[in-house]
Short mmCIF file of C-alpha atoms in Angstrom, two decimals:
data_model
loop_
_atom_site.label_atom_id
_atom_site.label_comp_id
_atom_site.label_asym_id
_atom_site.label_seq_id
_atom_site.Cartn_x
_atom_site.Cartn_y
_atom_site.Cartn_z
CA UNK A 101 123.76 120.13 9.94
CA UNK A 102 121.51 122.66 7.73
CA UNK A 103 117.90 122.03 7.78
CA UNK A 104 118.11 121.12 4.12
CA UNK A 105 120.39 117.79 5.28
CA UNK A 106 117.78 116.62 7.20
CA UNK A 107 115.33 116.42 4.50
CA UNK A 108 116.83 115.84 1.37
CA UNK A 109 115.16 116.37 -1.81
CA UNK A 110 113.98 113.11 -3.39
CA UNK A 111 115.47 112.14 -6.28
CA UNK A 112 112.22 112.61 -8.65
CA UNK A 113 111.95 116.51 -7.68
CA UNK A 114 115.79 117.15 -7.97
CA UNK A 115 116.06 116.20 -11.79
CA UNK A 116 112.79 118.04 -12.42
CA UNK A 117 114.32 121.33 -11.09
CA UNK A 118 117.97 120.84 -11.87
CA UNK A 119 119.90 119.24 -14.34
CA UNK A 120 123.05 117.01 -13.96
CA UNK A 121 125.61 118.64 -14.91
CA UNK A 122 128.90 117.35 -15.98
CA UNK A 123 131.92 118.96 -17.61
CA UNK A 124 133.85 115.73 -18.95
CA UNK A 125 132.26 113.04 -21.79
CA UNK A 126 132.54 110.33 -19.49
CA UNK A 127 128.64 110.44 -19.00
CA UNK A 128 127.32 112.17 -22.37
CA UNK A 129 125.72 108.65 -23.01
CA UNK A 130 123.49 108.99 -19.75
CA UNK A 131 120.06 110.55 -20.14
CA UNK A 132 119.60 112.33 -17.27
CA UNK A 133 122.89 114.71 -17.64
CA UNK A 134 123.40 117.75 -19.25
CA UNK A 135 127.55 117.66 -20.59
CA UNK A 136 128.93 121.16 -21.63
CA UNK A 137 132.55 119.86 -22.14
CA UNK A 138 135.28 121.27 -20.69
CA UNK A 139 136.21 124.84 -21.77
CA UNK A 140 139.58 126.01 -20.42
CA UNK A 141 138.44 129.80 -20.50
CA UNK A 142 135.27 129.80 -18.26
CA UNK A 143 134.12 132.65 -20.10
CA UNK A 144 133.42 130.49 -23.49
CA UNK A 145 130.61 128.90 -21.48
CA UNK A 146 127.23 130.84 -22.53
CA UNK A 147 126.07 132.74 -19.96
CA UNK A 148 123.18 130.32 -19.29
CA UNK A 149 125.71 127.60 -18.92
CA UNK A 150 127.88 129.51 -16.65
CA UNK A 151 124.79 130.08 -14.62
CA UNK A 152 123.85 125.98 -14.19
CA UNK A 153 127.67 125.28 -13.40
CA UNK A 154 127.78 128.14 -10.30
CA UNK A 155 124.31 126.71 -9.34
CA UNK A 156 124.40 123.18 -9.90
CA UNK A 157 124.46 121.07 -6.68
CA UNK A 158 127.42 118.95 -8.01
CA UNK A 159 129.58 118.49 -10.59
CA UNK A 160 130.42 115.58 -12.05
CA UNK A 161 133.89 114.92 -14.17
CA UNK A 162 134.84 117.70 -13.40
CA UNK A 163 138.34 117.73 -15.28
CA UNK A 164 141.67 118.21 -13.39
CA UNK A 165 141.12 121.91 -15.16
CA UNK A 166 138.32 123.15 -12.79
CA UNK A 167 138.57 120.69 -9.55
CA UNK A 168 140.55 122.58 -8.16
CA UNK A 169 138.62 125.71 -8.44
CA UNK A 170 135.31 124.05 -7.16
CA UNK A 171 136.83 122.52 -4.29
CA UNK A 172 137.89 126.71 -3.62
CA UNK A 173 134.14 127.21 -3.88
CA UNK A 174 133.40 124.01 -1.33
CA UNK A 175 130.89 122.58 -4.58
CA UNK A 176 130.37 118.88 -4.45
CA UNK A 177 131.97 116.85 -7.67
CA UNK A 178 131.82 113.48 -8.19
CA UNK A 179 134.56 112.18 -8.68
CA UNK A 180 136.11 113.60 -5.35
CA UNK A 181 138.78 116.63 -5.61
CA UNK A 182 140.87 113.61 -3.78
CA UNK A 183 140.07 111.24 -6.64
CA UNK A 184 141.48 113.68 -9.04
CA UNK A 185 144.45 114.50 -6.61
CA UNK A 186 146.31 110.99 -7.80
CA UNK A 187 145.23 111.08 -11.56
CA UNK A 188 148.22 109.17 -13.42
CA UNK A 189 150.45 109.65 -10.59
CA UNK A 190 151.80 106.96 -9.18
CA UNK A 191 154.51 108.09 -7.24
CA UNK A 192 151.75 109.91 -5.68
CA UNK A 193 149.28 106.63 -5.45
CA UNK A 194 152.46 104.46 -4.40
CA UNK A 195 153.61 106.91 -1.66
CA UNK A 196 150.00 106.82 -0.45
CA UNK A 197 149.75 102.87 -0.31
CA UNK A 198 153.09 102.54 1.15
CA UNK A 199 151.88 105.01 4.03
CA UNK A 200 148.75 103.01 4.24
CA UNK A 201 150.16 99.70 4.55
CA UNK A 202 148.64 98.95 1.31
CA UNK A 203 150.21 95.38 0.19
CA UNK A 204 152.01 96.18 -3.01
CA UNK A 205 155.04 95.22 -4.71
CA UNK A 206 158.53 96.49 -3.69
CA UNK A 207 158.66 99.74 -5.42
CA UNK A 208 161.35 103.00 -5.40
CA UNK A 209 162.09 106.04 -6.75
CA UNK A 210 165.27 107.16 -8.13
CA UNK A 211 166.48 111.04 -9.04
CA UNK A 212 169.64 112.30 -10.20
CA UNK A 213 172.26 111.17 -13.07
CA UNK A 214 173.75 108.43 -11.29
CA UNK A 215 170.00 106.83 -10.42
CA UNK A 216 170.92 103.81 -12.88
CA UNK A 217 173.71 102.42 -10.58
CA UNK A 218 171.97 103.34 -7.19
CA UNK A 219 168.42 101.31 -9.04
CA UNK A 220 171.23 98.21 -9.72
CA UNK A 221 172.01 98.48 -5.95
CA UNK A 222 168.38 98.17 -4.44
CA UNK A 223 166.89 95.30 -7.54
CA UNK A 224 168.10 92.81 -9.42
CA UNK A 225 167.26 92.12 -13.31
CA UNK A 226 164.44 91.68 -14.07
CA UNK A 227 162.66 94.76 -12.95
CA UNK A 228 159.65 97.06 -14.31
CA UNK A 229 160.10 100.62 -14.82
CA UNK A 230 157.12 102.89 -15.44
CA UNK A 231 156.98 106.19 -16.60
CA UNK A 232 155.71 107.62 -13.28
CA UNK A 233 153.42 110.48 -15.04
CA UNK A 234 150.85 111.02 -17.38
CA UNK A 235 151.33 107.49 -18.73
CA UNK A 236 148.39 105.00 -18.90
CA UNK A 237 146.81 101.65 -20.91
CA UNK A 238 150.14 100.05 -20.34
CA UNK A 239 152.17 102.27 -22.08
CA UNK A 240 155.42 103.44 -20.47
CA UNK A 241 155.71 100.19 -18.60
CA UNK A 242 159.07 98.48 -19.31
CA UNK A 243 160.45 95.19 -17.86
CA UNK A 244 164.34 96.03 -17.80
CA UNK A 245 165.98 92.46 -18.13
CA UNK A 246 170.05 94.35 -18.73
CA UNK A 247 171.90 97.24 -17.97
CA UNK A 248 171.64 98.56 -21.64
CA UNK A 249 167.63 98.39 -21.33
CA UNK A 250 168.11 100.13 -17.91
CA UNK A 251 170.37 102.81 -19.56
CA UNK A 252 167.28 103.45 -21.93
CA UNK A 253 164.90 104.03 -19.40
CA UNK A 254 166.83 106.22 -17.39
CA UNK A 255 167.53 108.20 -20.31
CA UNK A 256 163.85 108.37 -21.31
CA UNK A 257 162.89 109.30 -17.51
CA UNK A 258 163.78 111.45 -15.59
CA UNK A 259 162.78 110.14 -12.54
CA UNK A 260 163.16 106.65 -12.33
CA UNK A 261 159.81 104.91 -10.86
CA UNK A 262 160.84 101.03 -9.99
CA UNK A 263 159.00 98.05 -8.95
CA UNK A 264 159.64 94.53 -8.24
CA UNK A 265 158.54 92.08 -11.17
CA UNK A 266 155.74 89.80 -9.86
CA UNK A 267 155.89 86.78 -12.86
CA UNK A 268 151.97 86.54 -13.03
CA UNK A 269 150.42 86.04 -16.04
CA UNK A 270 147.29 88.36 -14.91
CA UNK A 271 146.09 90.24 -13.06
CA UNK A 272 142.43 91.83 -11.69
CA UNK A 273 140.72 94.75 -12.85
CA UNK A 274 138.46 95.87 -9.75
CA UNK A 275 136.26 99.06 -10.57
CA UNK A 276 135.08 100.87 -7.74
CA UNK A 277 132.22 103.47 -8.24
CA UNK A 278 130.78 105.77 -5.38
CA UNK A 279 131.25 103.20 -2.30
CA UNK A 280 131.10 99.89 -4.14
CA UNK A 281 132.72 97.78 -6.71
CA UNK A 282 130.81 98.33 -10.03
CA UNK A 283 132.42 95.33 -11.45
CA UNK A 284 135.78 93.32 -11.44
CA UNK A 285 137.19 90.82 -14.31
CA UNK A 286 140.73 88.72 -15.17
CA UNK A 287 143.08 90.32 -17.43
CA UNK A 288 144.99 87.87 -19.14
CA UNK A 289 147.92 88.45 -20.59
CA UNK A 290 148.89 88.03 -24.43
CA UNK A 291 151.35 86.16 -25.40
CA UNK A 292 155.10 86.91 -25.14
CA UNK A 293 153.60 90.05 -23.10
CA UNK A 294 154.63 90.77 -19.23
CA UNK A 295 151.71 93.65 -19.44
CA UNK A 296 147.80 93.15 -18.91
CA UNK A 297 146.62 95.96 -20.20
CA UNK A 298 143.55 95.26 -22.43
CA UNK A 299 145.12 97.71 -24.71
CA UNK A 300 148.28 95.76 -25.05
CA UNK A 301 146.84 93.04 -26.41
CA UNK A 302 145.03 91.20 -23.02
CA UNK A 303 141.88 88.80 -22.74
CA UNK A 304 139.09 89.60 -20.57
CA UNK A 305 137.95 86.89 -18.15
CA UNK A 306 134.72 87.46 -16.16
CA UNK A 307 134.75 84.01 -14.43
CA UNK A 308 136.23 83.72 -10.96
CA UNK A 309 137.23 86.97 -9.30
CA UNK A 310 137.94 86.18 -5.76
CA UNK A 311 135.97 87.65 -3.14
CA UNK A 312 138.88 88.96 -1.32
CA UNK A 313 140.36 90.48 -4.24
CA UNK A 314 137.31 92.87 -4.50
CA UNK A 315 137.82 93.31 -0.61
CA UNK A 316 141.58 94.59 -1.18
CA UNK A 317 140.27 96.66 -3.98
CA UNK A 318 137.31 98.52 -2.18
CA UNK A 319 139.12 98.78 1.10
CA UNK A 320 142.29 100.10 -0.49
CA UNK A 321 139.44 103.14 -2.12
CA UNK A 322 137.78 103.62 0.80
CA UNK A 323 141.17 104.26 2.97
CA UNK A 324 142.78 106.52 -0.23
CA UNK A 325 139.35 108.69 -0.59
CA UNK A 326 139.09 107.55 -4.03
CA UNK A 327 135.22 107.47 -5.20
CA UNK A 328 135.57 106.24 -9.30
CA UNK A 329 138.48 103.88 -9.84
CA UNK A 330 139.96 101.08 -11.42
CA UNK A 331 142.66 99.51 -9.19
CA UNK A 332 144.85 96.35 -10.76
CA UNK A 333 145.35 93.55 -8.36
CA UNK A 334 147.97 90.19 -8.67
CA UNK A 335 147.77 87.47 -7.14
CA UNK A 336 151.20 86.13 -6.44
CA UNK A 337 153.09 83.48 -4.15
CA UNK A 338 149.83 83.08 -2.02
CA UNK A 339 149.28 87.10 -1.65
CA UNK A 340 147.32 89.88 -3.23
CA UNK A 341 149.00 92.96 -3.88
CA UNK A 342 147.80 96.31 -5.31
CA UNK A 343 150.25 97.10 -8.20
CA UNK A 344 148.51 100.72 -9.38
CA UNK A 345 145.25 102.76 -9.69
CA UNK A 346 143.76 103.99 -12.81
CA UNK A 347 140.98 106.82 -12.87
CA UNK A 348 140.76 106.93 -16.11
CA UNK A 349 140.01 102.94 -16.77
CA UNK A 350 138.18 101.80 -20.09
CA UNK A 351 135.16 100.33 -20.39
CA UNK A 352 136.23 97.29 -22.11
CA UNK A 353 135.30 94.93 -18.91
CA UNK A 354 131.58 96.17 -18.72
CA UNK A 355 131.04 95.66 -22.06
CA UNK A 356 132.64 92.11 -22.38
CA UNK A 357 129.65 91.65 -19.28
CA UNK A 358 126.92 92.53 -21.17
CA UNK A 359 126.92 95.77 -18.73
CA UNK A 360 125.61 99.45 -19.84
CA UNK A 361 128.14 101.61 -18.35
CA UNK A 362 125.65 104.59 -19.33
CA UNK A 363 122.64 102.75 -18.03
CA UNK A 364 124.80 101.89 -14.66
CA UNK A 365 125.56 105.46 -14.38
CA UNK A 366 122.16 106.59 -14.88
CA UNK A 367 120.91 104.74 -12.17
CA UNK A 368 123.91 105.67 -9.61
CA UNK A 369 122.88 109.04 -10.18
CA UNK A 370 119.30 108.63 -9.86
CA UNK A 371 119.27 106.74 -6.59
CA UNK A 372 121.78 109.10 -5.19
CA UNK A 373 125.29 106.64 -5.07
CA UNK A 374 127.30 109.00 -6.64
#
């Protein structure tokens, strides 16, 4: 341990003598940070900006751009380099569960030209398909109900990422921040819509959430080294099961709470949390 660890600077003296910095927008509404965007040439950053990134203490939203690069130089970020790891992945995020023993719908992955007939062979209709990269707020989700829609999909992707269809009419939104859930809410969905998703046309509901729900949610972070994240849970035939993880989750649920994300983030920060 370096002598440093043992007495840690209180909070009061470390914003006096170093700014926050973060790279991302996510906190440009929080007082106490300094946000210098995210440049994709470090050598756009002025060279007094340069200087507060290589000597800041931590980053924070860091970007998938430069995590990689800071976790070369052992800096801290917040989120963690593992956080960023499963960023709109979710064969990645499934593949982890599944090692985990995370509880989560039956779910596969399919390659190669014939993946529509070996799909047919493992599930019955109805199924979802997802987009398995770079897709999020509910869009590339599909519930294939017939071959034809399956033949789309496959088409359209070209890996094949394929879950069991869990008939629930909502589902939880559990957001996890540093090591604790920040706050958790029903998403209902609208109607003649199999999908959630706030931006897909679901209701918020605050009232509710069960306990063990938030249990699943902050366990299932804690075990996957995720530090900021939004994880959907469903309730279904008497059993919670993680369907996906989102680290890029709106704000839409704080809001609907009467909660200032900013002010919440503020204080995290301040009292050390994250």
């Amino acid at each position: 341990m370096r002598p440093d660890d043992t007495h840690p600077m209180p909070a009061d003296r470390l914003f006096r003598n170093q700014p926050v910095i973060a790279l991302e927008a996510r906190l440009s509404g929080c007082r106490n940070v300094r946000t210098l965007g995210v440049r994709p040439n470090f050598s756009d950053y002025s060279d007094a900006e340069a200087d507060l990134i290589r000597q800041a203490d931590k980053i924070y939203y860091p970007s998938t751009h430069y995590i990689d690069m800071f976790d070369a130089m052992g800096k801290k970020t917040f989120p963690s380099s593992h956080t960023y790891r499963f960023v709109q992945d979710k064969i990645k995020q499934t593949t982890l569960f599944q090692l985990l023993r995370v509880p989560t719908p039956r779910t596969r992955f399919f390659y190669g030209r014939r993946k529509a007939e070996k799909i047919r062979r493992h599930f019955d209709f109805p199924f979802v398909a997802k987009i398995p990269r770079g897709s999020a707020l509910g869009r590339g989700v599909y519930l294939i109900r017939s071959p034809a829609e399956l033949e789309a999909y496959c088409e359209m992707s070209r890996v094949a990422y394929i879950q069991e269809y869990l008939p629930a009419d909502r589902d939880i939104r559990v957001v996890v921040i540093g090591d604790q859930v920040a706050h958790a809410y029903w998403r209902v969905g609208g109607p003649d819509e199999f999908r959630n998703n706030i931006e897909q046309g679901g209701a918020i509901q605050l009232d509710g959430v069960p306990a063990e729900a938030k249990a699943l949610a902050l366990d299932t972070a804690r075990c996957c080294g995720w530090n900021d994240v939004g994880l959907d849970i469903c309730f279904y035939a008497g059993r919670f099961y993680v369907l996906e993880a989102n680290m890029k989750y709106g704000k839409q649920g704080f809001q609907k709470a009467g909660i200032d994300y900013s002010k919440l983030m503020e204080e995290m920060i301040r009292d050390g949390r994250i």
